[in-house]
XYZ file of C-alpha atoms in Angstrom:
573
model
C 23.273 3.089 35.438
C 26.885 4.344 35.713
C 27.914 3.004 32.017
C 24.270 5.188 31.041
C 25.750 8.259 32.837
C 29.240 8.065 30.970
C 27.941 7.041 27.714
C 25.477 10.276 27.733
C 28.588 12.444 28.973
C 30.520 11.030 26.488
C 28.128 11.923 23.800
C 27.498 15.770 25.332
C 31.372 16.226 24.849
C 31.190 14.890 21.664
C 28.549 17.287 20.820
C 30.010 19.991 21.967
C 33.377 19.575 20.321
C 31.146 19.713 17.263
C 29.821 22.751 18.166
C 32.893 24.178 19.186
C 34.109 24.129 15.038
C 30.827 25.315 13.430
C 30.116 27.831 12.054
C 26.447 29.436 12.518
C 24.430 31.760 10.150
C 20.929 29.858 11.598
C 18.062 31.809 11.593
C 19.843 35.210 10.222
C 17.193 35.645 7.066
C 19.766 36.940 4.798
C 18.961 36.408 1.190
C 22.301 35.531 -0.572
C 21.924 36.201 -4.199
C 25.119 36.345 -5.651
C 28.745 35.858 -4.551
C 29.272 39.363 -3.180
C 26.306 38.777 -0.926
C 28.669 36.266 0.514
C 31.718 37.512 0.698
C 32.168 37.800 4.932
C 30.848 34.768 4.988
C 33.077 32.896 2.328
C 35.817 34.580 4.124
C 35.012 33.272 7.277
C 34.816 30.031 6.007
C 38.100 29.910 4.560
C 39.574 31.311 7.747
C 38.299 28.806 9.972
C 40.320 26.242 10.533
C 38.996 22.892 10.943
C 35.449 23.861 10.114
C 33.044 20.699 10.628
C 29.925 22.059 10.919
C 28.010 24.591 8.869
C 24.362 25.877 9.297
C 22.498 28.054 6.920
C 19.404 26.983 8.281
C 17.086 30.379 7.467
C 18.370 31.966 4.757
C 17.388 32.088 1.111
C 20.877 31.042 -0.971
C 20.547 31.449 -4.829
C 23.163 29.714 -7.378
C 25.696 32.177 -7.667
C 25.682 32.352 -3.822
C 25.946 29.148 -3.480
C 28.772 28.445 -5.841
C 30.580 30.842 -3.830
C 30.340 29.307 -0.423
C 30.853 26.056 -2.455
C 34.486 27.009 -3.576
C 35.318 28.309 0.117
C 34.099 24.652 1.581
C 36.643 22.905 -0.851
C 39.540 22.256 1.515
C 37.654 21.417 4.228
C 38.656 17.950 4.642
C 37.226 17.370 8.432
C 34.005 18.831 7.108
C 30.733 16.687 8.692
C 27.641 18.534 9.410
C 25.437 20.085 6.793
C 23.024 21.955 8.956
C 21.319 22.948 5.570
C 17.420 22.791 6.318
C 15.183 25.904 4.921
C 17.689 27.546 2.690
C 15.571 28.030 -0.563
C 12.839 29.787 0.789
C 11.168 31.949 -2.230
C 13.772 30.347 -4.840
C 12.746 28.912 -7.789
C 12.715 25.237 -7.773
C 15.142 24.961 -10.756
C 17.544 26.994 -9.183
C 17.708 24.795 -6.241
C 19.584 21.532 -7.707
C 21.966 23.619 -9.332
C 23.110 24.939 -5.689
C 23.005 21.408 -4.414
C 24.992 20.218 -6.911
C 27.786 22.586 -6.184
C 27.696 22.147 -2.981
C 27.916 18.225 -3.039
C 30.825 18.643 -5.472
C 32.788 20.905 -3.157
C 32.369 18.277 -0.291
C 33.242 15.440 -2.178
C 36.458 17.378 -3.294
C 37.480 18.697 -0.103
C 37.508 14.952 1.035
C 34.779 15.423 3.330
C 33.407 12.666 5.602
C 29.524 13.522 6.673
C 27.796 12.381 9.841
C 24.489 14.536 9.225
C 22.589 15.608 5.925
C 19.736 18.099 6.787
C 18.086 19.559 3.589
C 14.531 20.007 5.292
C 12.021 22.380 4.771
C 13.489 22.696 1.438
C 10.737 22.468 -1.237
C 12.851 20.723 -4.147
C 10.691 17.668 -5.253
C 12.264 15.368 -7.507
C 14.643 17.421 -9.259
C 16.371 18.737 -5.807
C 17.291 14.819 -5.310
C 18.797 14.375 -8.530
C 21.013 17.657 -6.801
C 22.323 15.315 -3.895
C 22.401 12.031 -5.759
C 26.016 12.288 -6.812
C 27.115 13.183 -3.718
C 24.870 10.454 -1.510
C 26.911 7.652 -4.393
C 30.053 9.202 -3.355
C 32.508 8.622 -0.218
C 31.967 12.056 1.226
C 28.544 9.582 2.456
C 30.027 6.432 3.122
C 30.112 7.894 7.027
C 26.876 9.643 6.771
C 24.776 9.004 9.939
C 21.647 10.818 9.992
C 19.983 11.904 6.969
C 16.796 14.781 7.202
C 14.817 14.987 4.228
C 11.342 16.540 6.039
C 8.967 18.037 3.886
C 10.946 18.421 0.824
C 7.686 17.133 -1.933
C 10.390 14.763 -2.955
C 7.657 12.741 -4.014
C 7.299 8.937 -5.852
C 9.835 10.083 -8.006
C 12.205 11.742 -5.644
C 11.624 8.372 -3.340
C 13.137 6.088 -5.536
C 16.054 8.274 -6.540
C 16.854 8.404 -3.067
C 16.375 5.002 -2.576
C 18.904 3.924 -5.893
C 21.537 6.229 -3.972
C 21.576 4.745 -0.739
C 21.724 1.603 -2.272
C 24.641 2.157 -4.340
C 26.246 4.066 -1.600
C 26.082 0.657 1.022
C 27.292 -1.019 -2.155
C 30.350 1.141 -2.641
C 30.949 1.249 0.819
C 30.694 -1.826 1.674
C 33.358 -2.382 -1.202
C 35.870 -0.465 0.310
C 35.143 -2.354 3.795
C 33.706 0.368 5.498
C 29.546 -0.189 4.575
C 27.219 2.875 5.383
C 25.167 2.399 8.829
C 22.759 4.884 8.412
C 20.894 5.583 11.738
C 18.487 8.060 11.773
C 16.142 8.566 8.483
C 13.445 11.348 8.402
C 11.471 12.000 5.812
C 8.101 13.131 6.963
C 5.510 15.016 4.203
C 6.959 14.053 1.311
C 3.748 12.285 -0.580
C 6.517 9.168 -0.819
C 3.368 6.656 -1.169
C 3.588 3.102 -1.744
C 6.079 3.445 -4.510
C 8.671 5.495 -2.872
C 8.271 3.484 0.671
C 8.465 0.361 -0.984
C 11.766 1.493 -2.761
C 13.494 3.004 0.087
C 12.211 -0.052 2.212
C 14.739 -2.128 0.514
C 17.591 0.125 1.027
C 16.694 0.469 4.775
C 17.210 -3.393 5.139
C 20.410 -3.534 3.047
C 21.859 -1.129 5.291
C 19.985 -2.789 8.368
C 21.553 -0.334 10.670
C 18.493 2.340 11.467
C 17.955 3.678 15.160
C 15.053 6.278 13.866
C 12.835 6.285 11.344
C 10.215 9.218 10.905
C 8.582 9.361 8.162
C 4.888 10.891 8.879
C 2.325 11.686 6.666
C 3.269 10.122 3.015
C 0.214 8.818 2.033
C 1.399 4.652 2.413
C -1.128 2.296 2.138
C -0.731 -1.242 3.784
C 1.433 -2.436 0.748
C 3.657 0.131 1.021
C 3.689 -0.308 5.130
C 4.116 -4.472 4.322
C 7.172 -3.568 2.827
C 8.222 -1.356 5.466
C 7.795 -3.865 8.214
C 9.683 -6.294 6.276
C 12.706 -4.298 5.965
C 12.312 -3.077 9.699
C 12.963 -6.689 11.280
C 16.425 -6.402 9.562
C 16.894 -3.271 11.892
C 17.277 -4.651 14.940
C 18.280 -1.801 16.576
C 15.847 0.597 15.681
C 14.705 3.095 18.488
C 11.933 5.368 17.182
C 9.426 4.335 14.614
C 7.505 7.478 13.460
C 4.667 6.415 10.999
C 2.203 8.894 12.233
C -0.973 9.872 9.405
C -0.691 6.898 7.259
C -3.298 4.564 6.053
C -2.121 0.917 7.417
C -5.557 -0.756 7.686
C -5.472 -4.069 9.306
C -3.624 -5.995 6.907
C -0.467 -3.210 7.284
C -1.068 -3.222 10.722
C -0.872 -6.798 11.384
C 2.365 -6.600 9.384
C 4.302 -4.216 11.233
C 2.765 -6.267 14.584
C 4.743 -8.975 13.162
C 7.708 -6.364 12.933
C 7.414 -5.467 16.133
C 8.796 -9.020 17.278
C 12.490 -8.519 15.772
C 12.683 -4.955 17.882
C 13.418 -5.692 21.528
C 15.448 -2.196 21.089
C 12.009 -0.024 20.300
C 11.399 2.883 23.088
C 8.832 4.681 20.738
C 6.411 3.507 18.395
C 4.177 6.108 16.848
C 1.177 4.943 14.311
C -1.316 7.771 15.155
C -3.916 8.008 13.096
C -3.393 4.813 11.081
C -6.185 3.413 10.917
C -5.002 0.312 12.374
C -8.612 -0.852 13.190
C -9.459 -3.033 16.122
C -7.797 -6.076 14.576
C -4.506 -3.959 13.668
C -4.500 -2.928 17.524
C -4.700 -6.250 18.793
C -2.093 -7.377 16.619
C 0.350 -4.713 17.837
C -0.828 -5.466 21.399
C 0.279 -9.258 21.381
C 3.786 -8.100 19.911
C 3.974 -5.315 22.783
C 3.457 -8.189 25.580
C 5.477 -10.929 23.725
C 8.528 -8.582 24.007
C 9.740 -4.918 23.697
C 11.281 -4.844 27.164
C 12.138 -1.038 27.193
C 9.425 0.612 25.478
C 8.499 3.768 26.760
C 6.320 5.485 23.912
C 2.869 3.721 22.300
C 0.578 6.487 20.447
C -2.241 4.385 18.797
C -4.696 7.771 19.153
C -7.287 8.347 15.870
C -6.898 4.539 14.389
C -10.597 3.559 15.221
C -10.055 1.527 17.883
C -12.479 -0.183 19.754
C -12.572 -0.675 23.844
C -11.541 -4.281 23.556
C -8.613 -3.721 21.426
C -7.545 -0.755 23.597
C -8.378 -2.662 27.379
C -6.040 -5.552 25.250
C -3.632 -2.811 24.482
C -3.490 -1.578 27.763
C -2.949 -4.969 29.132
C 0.105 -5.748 27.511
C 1.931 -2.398 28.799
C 1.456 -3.726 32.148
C 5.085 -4.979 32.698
C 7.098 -2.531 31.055
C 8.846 -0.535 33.469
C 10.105 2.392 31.576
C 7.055 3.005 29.871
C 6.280 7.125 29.932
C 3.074 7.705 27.785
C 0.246 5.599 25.629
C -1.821 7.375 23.435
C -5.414 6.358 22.585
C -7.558 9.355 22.380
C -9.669 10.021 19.320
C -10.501 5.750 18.841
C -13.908 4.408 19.552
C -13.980 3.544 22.730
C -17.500 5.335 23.821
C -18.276 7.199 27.589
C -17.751 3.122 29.115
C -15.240 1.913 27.335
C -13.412 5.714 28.066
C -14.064 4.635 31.695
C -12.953 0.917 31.540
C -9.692 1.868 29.851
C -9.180 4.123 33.017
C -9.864 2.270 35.413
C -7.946 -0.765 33.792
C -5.125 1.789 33.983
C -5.467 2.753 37.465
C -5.904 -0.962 38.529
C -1.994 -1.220 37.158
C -1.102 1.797 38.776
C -0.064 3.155 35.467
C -3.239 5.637 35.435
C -0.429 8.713 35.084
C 1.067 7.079 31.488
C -2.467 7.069 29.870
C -2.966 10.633 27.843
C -5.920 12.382 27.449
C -8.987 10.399 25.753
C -10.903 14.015 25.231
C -11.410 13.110 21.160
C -12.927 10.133 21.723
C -15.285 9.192 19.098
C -17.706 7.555 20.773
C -18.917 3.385 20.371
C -18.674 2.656 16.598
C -21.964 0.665 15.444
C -21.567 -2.692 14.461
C -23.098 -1.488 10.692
C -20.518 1.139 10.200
C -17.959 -1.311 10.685
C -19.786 -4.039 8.692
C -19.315 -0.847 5.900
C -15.510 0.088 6.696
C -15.046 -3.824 5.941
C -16.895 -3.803 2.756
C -15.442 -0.774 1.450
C -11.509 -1.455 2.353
C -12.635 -5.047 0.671
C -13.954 -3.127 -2.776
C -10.538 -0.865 -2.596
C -8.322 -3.892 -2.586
C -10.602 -5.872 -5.751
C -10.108 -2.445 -7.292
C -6.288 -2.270 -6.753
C -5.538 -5.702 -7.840
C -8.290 -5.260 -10.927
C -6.223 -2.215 -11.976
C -2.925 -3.706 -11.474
C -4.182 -7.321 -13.482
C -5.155 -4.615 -16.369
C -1.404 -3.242 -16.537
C -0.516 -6.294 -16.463
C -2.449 -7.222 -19.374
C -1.245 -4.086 -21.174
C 2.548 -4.765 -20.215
C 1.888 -8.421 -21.558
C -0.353 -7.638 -24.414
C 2.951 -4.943 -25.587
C 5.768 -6.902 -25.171
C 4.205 -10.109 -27.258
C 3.384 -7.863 -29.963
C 6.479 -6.499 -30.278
C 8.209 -9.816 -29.889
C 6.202 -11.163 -32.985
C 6.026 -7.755 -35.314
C 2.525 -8.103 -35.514
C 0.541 -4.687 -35.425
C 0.032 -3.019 -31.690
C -3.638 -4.467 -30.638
C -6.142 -1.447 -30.518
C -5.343 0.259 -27.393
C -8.171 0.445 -25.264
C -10.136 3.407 -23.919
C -8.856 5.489 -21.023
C -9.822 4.455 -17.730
C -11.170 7.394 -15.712
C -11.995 5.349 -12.809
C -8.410 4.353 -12.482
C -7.169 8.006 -12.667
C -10.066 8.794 -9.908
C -9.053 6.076 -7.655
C -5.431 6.432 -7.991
C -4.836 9.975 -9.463
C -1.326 10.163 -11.380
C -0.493 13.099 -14.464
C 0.308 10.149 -16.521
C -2.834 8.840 -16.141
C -5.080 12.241 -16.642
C -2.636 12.758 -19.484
C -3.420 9.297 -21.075
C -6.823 10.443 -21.180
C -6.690 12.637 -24.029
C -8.574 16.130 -25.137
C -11.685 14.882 -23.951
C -10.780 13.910 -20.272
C -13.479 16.970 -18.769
C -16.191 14.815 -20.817
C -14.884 11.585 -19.515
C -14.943 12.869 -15.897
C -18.113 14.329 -15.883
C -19.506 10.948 -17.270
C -18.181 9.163 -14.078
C -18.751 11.914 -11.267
C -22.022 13.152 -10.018
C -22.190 16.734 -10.454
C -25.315 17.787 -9.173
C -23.741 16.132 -5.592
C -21.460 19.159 -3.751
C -19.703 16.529 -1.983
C -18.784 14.460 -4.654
C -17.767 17.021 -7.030
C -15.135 18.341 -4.119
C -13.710 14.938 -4.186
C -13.085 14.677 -8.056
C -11.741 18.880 -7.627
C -9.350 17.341 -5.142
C -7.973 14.417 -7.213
C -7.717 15.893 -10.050
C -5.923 19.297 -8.591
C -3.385 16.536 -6.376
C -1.535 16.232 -9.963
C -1.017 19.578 -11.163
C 2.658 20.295 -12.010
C 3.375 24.127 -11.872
C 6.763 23.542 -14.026
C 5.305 21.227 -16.306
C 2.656 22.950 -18.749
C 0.487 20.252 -20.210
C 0.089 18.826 -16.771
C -1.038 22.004 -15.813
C -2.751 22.632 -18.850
C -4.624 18.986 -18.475
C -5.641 19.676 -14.836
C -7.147 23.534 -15.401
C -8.857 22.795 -18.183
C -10.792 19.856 -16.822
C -11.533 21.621 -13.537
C -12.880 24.716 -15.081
C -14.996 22.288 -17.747
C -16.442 20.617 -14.442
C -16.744 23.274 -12.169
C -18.700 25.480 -14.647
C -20.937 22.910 -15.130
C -21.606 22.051 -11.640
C -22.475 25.993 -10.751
C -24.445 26.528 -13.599
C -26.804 23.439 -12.580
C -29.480 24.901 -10.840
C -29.916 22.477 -7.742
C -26.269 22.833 -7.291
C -25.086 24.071 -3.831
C -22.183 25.832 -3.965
C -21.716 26.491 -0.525
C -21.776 22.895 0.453
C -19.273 22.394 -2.458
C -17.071 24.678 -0.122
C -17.735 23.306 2.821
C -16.943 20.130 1.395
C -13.721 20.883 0.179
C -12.857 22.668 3.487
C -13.523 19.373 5.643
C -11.774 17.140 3.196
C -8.835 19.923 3.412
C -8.876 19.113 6.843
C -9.955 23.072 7.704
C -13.139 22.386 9.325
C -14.681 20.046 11.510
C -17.276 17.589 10.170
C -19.865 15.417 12.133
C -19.305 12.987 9.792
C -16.545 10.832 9.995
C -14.292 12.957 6.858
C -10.423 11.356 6.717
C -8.962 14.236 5.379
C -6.950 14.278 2.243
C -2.976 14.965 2.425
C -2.929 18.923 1.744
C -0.793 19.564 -1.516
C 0.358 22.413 -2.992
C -1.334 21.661 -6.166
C -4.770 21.671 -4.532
C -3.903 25.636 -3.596
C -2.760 26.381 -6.598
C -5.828 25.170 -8.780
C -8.505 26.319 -6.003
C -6.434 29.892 -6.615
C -7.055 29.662 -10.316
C -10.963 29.002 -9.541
C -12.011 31.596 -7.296
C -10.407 33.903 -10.173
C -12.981 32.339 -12.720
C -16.441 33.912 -13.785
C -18.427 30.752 -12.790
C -17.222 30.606 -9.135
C -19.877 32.085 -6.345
C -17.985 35.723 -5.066
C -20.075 35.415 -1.870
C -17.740 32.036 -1.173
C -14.394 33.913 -1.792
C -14.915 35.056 1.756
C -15.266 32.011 3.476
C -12.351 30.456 1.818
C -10.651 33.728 2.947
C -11.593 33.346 6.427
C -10.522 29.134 6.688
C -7.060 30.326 4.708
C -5.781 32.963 7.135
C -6.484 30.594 10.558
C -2.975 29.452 11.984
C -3.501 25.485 10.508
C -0.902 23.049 10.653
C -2.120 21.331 7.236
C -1.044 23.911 5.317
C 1.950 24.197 6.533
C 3.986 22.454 3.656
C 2.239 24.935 1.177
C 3.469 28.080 2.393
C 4.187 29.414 -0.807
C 0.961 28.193 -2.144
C -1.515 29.059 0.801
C 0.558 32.799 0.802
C -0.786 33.332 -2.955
C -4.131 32.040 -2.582
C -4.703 34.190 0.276
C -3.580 37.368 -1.499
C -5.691 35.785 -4.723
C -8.436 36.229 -2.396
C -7.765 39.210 -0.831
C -7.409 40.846 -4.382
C -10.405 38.923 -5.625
C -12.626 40.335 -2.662
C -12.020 43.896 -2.950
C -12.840 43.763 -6.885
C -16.289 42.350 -6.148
């Protein structure tokens, strides 16, 4: 207990030595344009000796603005703290890597050594990566600590870039003697999906040195959470393990279970609303009572979890001492099985750990999860069917070329591929007559159905890239025109539709909403502008759009212009 007390002294001193040399603009909304705009504060900079920290947190900062502050952070050689989160707020996105860029090269050739990277809440995507990539290779990062990429739409692309970095960064390091032990990642919102988690899953156990990991709501599937759990046995002394609003199923689940094993250092384990499944939860459960002596966190809540997986979950808490909260509200544990979980709790005299169960879903009937099993079985024969086609392709390619024998006739797009596994490549590939090829495979004259395909196809659209954009507006408005001009069409349950699958209203039903992008904004603000959509809808989209909704928060930009797209749109009617 007394080596606890010194060690957290030791690290509030530390802390506040930090803050004791930084310099703070946080939260001042200034909007730095150009390098007069920054004059004070490049000034300031220059004058302070032994600067280590600098935060810039709420601001806007352009190029010239940031080239500026840039050239006043060059000889600051005990530089370590880039408190640099929501700095490009109403920038465009090409102006963004630019200013990272000159930035990075400023730190790298002031000497800097950085502890803490925190770009979040920057909307950059890909290309905002490629800003930092030179200076994540470099040895301004060979020290770097915590990195904070939150809701930055980095995206597959911007995954593996990030990934390649690290990687070459533990490689340089680790060169010079000194390897990079990385120890708290967070990259929560970024659409990552199996690609980008499965690349930056094998940088995480290179390095082998995480304490946190957050990385929420990224759209993983279980292959992409397999190779997470792989690389998280290598970090043995990982902490926190944030995987909240990802879709592990039981085969990811029972994966990470097995993860679980190699971390006798975990304290908080979040996989809310994972749909770990009964199985998955059982899994975990066994792997929580083999070991995990100090665990204090365990939020399985809104994974469909049954009472006998959660009474088995709840058993295996029993003998940890330090644990503070589990979390199983919104499973299916039904008014009983509610009751049996308490009193199971209570019987432990651990009743005050147990959160709320107020979302329960009530007992799950043994046909719908005869149908869950079916269904997650038809995904997986459609995943591997898809993947034995590219396969085929890749194959069928690299023989021809091999023998210089003509290309075999290509064969004819697959729309069902693009609808189960949307990409722009892949509408692209699809040619002029994609609309037609769409409308073949969806059922127009069903609402519901029709808001699915609008969603899919609108997750692609690329505002800076034009025949993306082109591709994905043309198709909607070929669809959506016919769908409102069939007469048994209902438009309002088309809405209604695409507000529960937004995750804006409530559904009896059980809806898994989709992972709000801007792109699906964007295109639904292009429709309610058209002559084929309802006007006596534009007000119920108005009304869902202006509620205080956490979903939309990484589309602030996006959900700001649709609302004033509908504002505008409503008066004019």
């Amino acid at each position: 207990m007394a080596t606890d007390i010194v060690a957290q002294l030791a690290d509030s001193l530390a802390k506040s030595g930090v803050a004791e040399k930084e310099l703070s603009y946080k939260g001042q909304g200034r909007k730095l344009d150009d390098a007069q705009s920054v004059e004070d504060m490049v000034k300031e900079i220059q004058d302070f000796e032994g600067l280590q920290a600098l935060r810039l947190e709420g601001n806007t900062v352009g190029v010239a603005a940031a080239q500026a502050i840039a050239k006043a952070l060059e000889t600051k050689n005990e530089f370590k703290c880039c408190h640099w989160s929501d700095m490009f707020t109403g920038r465009l996105r090409s102006e963004i890597p630019p200013a990272l860029t000159s930035l990075g090269d400023a730190l790298m050739l002031a000497g800097a050594r950085l502890t803490v990277l925190d770009l979040s809440d920057n909307a950059f995507g890909p290309d905002g990566v490629k800003g930092i990539e030179k200076l994540l290779k470099s040895t301004a990062c060979y020290t770097l600590q915590e990195l904070r990429l939150n809701n930055c739409g980095m995206g597959i692309g911007g995954g593996k870039i990030l990934a390649a970095s690290l990687i070459q960064c533990h490689k340089n390091s680790s060169a010079e003697g000194a390897p990079l032990r990385l120890k708290v990642f967070i990259a929560g919102r970024n659409r990552l999906e199996n690609d980008g988690a499965t690349a930056l899953a094998q940088a995480f156990q290179l390095m082998g040195s995480l304490e946190e990991v957050h990385m929420p709501q990224n759209g993983i599937n279980h292959p992409g959470v397999t190779a997470l759990a792989t690389a998280m046995q290598h970090n043995t002394g990982l902490r926190v393990l944030n995987l909240n609003d990802n879709t592990f199923t039981e085969k990811g689940a029972i994966a990470m279970a097995q993860a679980l094993k190699h971390l006798r250092s975990i304290q908080v384990i979040n996989f809310g609303d994972c749909l770990v499944r009964p199985k998955g939860a059982i899994a975990i459960a066994e792997s929580v009572a083999e070991g995990l002596p100090i665990l204090r966190e365990l939020n399985l809540s809104f994974c469909e979890v049954t009472e006998d997986a959660a009474l088995a979950v709840a058993l295996a808490v029993k003998d940890k001492d330090q644990m503070e909260k589990l979390d199983l509200n919104g499973n299916c544990l039904g008014e009983e099985g509610c009751k049996a979980l308490k009193d199971s709790m209570e019987d432990m005299n651990m009743a005050e750990i147990l959160g709320s169960l107020s979302d329960d879903e009530g007992e799950q009937e043994e046909d719908e999860d005869e149908e869950d099993e079916e269904e997650e079985d038809e995904e997986e024969v459609d995943e591997e069917e898809i993947e034995e086609e590219e396969e085929e392709e890749e194959e069928e390619e690299e023989e021809s070329f091999k023998l210089s024998t003509p290309v075999p006739a290509s064969r004819p797009p697959d729309v069902s591929s693009f609808l189960s596994f949307p990409s722009p490549d892949k509408l692209l590939k699809l040619g002029d007559r994609r609309a037609i090829l769409i409308e073949q495979q969806v059922d127009l004259s069903d609402a519901t159905k029709t808001a699915e395909a609008f969603l899919k196809i609108a997750s692609v659209y690329k505002e800076e890239q034009s025949d993306v954009k082109n591709a994905v507006l043309d198709s909607i408005d070929s669809i959506l025109r016919k769908a409102f001009s069939t007469p048994s069409f209902q438009g309002f349950t088309f809405v209604s539709s695409l507000l529960v699958l937004l995750g804006l209203l409530k559904s009896e039903d059980k809806v898994k909403p989709v992972l709000v992008v801007p792109g699906h904004l964007h295109v639904l603000e292009h429709v309610v502008r058209q002559d084929y959509f309802p006007k006596e809808n534009v007000a119920v989209l108005q009304a869902f759009m202006s509620r205080n909704n956490k979903v939309l928060d990484s589309c602030v930009n996006a959900r700001n212009n649709l609302q004033s797209t509908l504002q505008r749109v409503r008066a004019e009617s």
